[in-house]
Amino acid sequence: MATVVKPTKIKQKPHSKPNGDDEDRDEEEEPQFPLIAPIIFEPDTFDIVFILDNREIRSQQEHDDIVAQLADRGVHVEVRKLELGDALWIARRRDDSTELVLDYIIERKRMHDLVASIKDGRYVEQKTRMHHSGATHVVYVIEKYDSEALQAFSQARVTSRSRCRIWTMVARGRSWC
């Protein structure tokens, strides 16, 4: 299991005032991550795997269908519990099974669920957690939408923009595959 590194607070040096007066101001604290040695995966030493949250699979038949459709496209799929998102990509080293989460998180929502989560604030909270994960590519796959749901989404999105300004990509589709 990977260790989560949390930022620590460091004290900044006092700043000079604009008028040239060097009188100390209140010290500001700014979060900073400790230095971490990079983990390097050399070419041809790892596999790319699509990880699907086990809570997104409702039946063995659905599991088999998803895995088969993605396998037909050359994608290796594994199912496990994810703390964030419904799916993501990892790189897994072949010699020691070390895993690195790649820079994409996928969240799947039905249009009516997305509208409800925007209205009740869950969307902003989830979007913020995804932003803080460090992933720069967050993709929402929107399923089962129609013109009425699209209109409700447009209205809810205006509300959402005033609360949270974290960019995401949205892809519309019928299902995962």
mmCIF file of C-alpha atoms in Angstrom:
data_model
loop_
_atom_site.group_PDB
_atom_site.id
_atom_site.type_symbol
_atom_site.label_atom_id
_atom_site.label_comp_id
_atom_site.label_asym_id
_atom_site.label_seq_id
_atom_site.Cartn_x
_atom_site.Cartn_y
_atom_site.Cartn_z
ATOM 1 C CA MET A 1 0.000 0.000 0.000
ATOM 2 C CA ALA A 2 1.340 3.451 -0.871
ATOM 3 C CA THR A 3 2.199 5.998 1.785
ATOM 4 C CA VAL A 4 0.344 9.286 1.626
ATOM 5 C CA VAL A 5 2.624 12.287 2.051
ATOM 6 C CA LYS A 6 0.915 15.249 3.653
ATOM 7 C CA PRO A 7 2.211 18.813 3.348
ATOM 8 C CA THR A 8 3.873 20.399 6.349
ATOM 9 C CA LYS A 9 3.664 24.058 7.312
ATOM 10 C CA ILE A 10 6.824 26.128 7.090
ATOM 11 C CA LYS A 11 7.406 29.620 8.364
ATOM 12 C CA GLN A 12 8.277 32.217 5.749
ATOM 13 C CA LYS A 13 10.797 34.970 6.330
ATOM 14 C CA PRO A 14 9.239 38.322 7.159
ATOM 15 C CA HIS A 15 8.737 40.593 4.150
ATOM 16 C CA SER A 16 9.680 44.242 3.898
ATOM 17 C CA LYS A 17 6.840 46.715 3.741
ATOM 18 C CA PRO A 18 6.341 48.559 0.437
ATOM 19 C CA ASN A 19 7.461 51.846 2.009
ATOM 20 C CA GLY A 20 10.880 50.366 2.766
ATOM 21 C CA ASP A 21 10.200 49.910 6.478
ATOM 22 C CA ASP A 22 11.730 46.587 7.497
ATOM 23 C CA GLU A 23 9.486 46.205 10.515
ATOM 24 C CA ASP A 24 8.520 42.540 10.812
ATOM 25 C CA ARG A 25 5.103 41.564 9.574
ATOM 26 C CA ASP A 26 3.186 38.561 10.817
ATOM 27 C CA GLU A 27 4.917 35.447 9.579
ATOM 28 C CA GLU A 28 2.942 33.630 6.895
ATOM 29 C CA GLU A 29 2.659 29.855 6.712
ATOM 30 C CA GLU A 30 2.642 28.099 3.375
ATOM 31 C CA PRO A 31 2.206 24.337 2.838
ATOM 32 C CA GLN A 32 5.215 22.565 1.383
ATOM 33 C CA PHE A 33 5.780 18.947 0.480
ATOM 34 C CA PRO A 34 8.984 17.246 1.586
ATOM 35 C CA LEU A 35 11.463 16.332 -1.137
ATOM 36 C CA ILE A 36 10.774 12.871 -2.522
ATOM 37 C CA ALA A 37 13.150 10.772 -4.586
ATOM 38 C CA PRO A 38 11.615 10.125 -8.021
ATOM 39 C CA ILE A 39 10.457 6.617 -8.869
ATOM 40 C CA ILE A 40 11.616 5.733 -12.362
ATOM 41 C CA PHE A 41 10.145 2.959 -14.495
ATOM 42 C CA GLU A 42 12.494 2.139 -17.358
ATOM 43 C CA PRO A 43 10.937 1.423 -20.792
ATOM 44 C CA ASP A 44 9.614 -2.133 -21.289
ATOM 45 C CA THR A 45 9.693 -2.918 -17.543
ATOM 46 C CA PHE A 46 6.048 -2.213 -16.711
ATOM 47 C CA ASP A 47 2.474 -2.814 -17.815
ATOM 48 C CA ILE A 48 -0.399 -0.331 -18.035
ATOM 49 C CA VAL A 49 -3.543 -1.535 -16.253
ATOM 50 C CA PHE A 50 -7.060 -0.076 -16.136
ATOM 51 C CA ILE A 51 -8.380 -0.283 -12.558
ATOM 52 C CA LEU A 52 -12.156 -0.273 -12.132
ATOM 53 C CA ASP A 53 -13.772 0.386 -8.742
ATOM 54 C CA ASN A 54 -15.549 -2.757 -7.529
ATOM 55 C CA ARG A 55 -18.560 -0.669 -6.478
ATOM 56 C CA GLU A 56 -19.144 0.133 -10.171
ATOM 57 C CA ILE A 57 -19.745 -3.527 -11.010
ATOM 58 C CA ARG A 58 -23.322 -4.560 -10.250
ATOM 59 C CA SER A 59 -23.177 -8.192 -11.395
ATOM 60 C CA GLN A 60 -20.790 -10.868 -12.609
ATOM 61 C CA GLN A 61 -22.326 -10.513 -16.085
ATOM 62 C CA GLU A 62 -21.572 -6.767 -16.146
ATOM 63 C CA HIS A 63 -18.011 -7.483 -14.946
ATOM 64 C CA ASP A 64 -17.501 -10.068 -17.684
ATOM 65 C CA ASP A 65 -18.944 -7.741 -20.352
ATOM 66 C CA ILE A 66 -16.735 -4.799 -19.371
ATOM 67 C CA VAL A 67 -13.582 -6.912 -19.133
ATOM 68 C CA ALA A 68 -14.315 -8.625 -22.480
ATOM 69 C CA GLN A 69 -15.043 -5.378 -24.330
ATOM 70 C CA LEU A 70 -11.899 -3.702 -23.032
ATOM 71 C CA ALA A 71 -9.779 -6.828 -23.609
ATOM 72 C CA ASP A 72 -10.957 -6.795 -27.238
ATOM 73 C CA ARG A 73 -9.359 -3.348 -27.423
ATOM 74 C CA GLY A 74 -6.108 -4.561 -25.838
ATOM 75 C CA VAL A 75 -6.799 -3.161 -22.352
ATOM 76 C CA HIS A 76 -5.886 -5.175 -19.240
ATOM 77 C CA VAL A 77 -8.598 -4.586 -16.587
ATOM 78 C CA GLU A 78 -8.567 -5.273 -12.854
ATOM 79 C CA VAL A 79 -11.338 -4.643 -10.358
ATOM 80 C CA ARG A 80 -10.667 -3.389 -6.818
ATOM 81 C CA LYS A 81 -11.885 -0.789 -4.353
ATOM 82 C CA LEU A 82 -10.775 2.744 -5.226
ATOM 83 C CA GLU A 83 -10.739 5.612 -2.745
ATOM 84 C CA LEU A 84 -11.264 8.203 -5.464
ATOM 85 C CA GLY A 85 -12.955 7.957 -8.839
ATOM 86 C CA ASP A 86 -14.622 5.038 -10.557
ATOM 87 C CA ALA A 87 -11.635 4.071 -12.676
ATOM 88 C CA LEU A 88 -8.009 5.019 -13.195
ATOM 89 C CA TRP A 89 -4.871 3.886 -14.978
ATOM 90 C CA ILE A 90 -1.768 2.529 -13.270
ATOM 91 C CA ALA A 91 1.705 1.512 -14.373
ATOM 92 C CA ARG A 92 2.822 -1.733 -12.677
ATOM 93 C CA ARG A 93 6.464 -2.732 -12.690
ATOM 94 C CA ARG A 94 6.885 -6.356 -13.794
ATOM 95 C CA ASP A 95 9.768 -7.345 -11.505
ATOM 96 C CA ASP A 96 8.401 -6.176 -8.136
ATOM 97 C CA SER A 97 4.753 -5.167 -8.822
ATOM 98 C CA THR A 98 5.356 -1.561 -7.709
ATOM 99 C CA GLU A 99 2.385 0.508 -8.879
ATOM 100 C CA LEU A 100 2.171 4.157 -9.868
ATOM 101 C CA VAL A 101 -1.155 5.877 -10.447
ATOM 102 C CA LEU A 102 -1.078 7.667 -13.781
ATOM 103 C CA ASP A 103 -2.431 11.155 -14.306
ATOM 104 C CA TYR A 104 -6.043 10.240 -15.149
ATOM 105 C CA ILE A 105 -9.063 9.697 -12.903
ATOM 106 C CA ILE A 106 -12.401 8.747 -14.424
ATOM 107 C CA GLU A 107 -15.749 9.366 -12.738
ATOM 108 C CA ARG A 108 -18.874 7.819 -14.242
ATOM 109 C CA LYS A 109 -22.257 9.423 -13.604
ATOM 110 C CA ARG A 110 -25.733 9.206 -14.982
ATOM 111 C CA MET A 111 -26.973 12.646 -15.980
ATOM 112 C CA HIS A 112 -29.717 12.784 -13.339
ATOM 113 C CA ASP A 113 -27.194 11.777 -10.614
ATOM 114 C CA LEU A 114 -24.785 14.487 -11.786
ATOM 115 C CA VAL A 115 -27.522 17.132 -11.653
ATOM 116 C CA ALA A 116 -28.557 16.010 -8.147
ATOM 117 C CA SER A 117 -24.947 16.052 -6.901
ATOM 118 C CA ILE A 118 -24.414 19.568 -8.287
ATOM 119 C CA LYS A 119 -27.555 20.807 -6.559
ATOM 120 C CA ASP A 120 -26.791 19.237 -3.169
ATOM 121 C CA GLY A 121 -23.072 20.149 -3.148
ATOM 122 C CA ARG A 122 -21.570 16.651 -3.433
ATOM 123 C CA TYR A 123 -20.168 17.508 -6.872
ATOM 124 C CA VAL A 124 -18.077 20.405 -5.580
ATOM 125 C CA GLU A 125 -16.759 18.302 -2.697
ATOM 126 C CA GLN A 126 -15.861 15.426 -5.025
ATOM 127 C CA LYS A 127 -14.302 17.731 -7.597
ATOM 128 C CA THR A 128 -12.197 19.348 -4.866
ATOM 129 C CA ARG A 129 -10.972 15.938 -3.617
ATOM 130 C CA MET A 130 -10.026 14.994 -7.173
ATOM 131 C CA HIS A 131 -8.191 18.287 -7.627
ATOM 132 C CA HIS A 132 -6.232 17.696 -4.410
ATOM 133 C CA SER A 133 -5.268 14.200 -5.596
ATOM 134 C CA GLY A 134 -2.767 15.804 -7.954
ATOM 135 C CA ALA A 135 -4.283 14.244 -11.089
ATOM 136 C CA THR A 136 -4.441 16.835 -13.840
ATOM 137 C CA HIS A 137 -6.795 14.824 -16.053
ATOM 138 C CA VAL A 138 -10.164 14.235 -14.411
ATOM 139 C CA VAL A 139 -12.733 12.877 -16.845
ATOM 140 C CA TYR A 140 -16.465 12.624 -16.186
ATOM 141 C CA VAL A 141 -18.228 10.024 -18.326
ATOM 142 C CA ILE A 142 -21.880 11.077 -18.456
ATOM 143 C CA GLU A 143 -24.361 8.312 -19.224
ATOM 144 C CA LYS A 144 -28.081 8.136 -19.902
ATOM 145 C CA TYR A 145 -28.708 11.722 -20.827
ATOM 146 C CA ASP A 146 -31.572 13.211 -22.796
ATOM 147 C CA SER A 147 -32.638 16.760 -23.709
ATOM 148 C CA GLU A 148 -34.552 17.251 -20.435
ATOM 149 C CA ALA A 149 -31.595 16.041 -18.363
ATOM 150 C CA LEU A 150 -29.257 18.196 -20.447
ATOM 151 C CA GLN A 151 -31.336 21.292 -19.689
ATOM 152 C CA ALA A 152 -31.324 20.478 -15.947
ATOM 153 C CA PHE A 153 -27.551 19.961 -16.175
ATOM 154 C CA SER A 154 -27.038 23.351 -17.841
ATOM 155 C CA GLN A 155 -28.966 25.065 -15.050
ATOM 156 C CA ALA A 156 -27.135 23.170 -12.303
ATOM 157 C CA ARG A 157 -23.755 23.835 -13.932
ATOM 158 C CA VAL A 158 -24.252 27.596 -13.643
ATOM 159 C CA THR A 159 -24.700 27.117 -9.895
ATOM 160 C CA SER A 160 -21.647 24.862 -9.748
ATOM 161 C CA ARG A 161 -19.389 27.381 -11.499
ATOM 162 C CA SER A 162 -20.067 29.960 -8.822
ATOM 163 C CA ARG A 163 -18.909 27.507 -6.146
ATOM 164 C CA CYS A 164 -15.905 25.758 -7.651
ATOM 165 C CA ARG A 165 -13.552 26.548 -10.519
ATOM 166 C CA ILE A 166 -11.601 23.342 -11.039
ATOM 167 C CA TRP A 167 -11.416 22.230 -14.687
ATOM 168 C CA THR A 168 -12.564 18.780 -15.754
ATOM 169 C CA MET A 169 -13.276 17.038 -19.049
ATOM 170 C CA VAL A 170 -16.731 15.622 -19.711
ATOM 171 C CA ALA A 171 -17.403 12.776 -22.120
ATOM 172 C CA ARG A 172 -20.944 11.696 -22.948
ATOM 173 C CA GLY A 173 -21.783 8.098 -23.710
ATOM 174 C CA ARG A 174 -24.185 5.210 -23.243
ATOM 175 C CA SER A 175 -21.935 3.045 -21.061
ATOM 176 C CA TRP A 176 -18.322 2.313 -20.130
ATOM 177 C CA CYS A 177 -17.426 0.702 -23.417
#
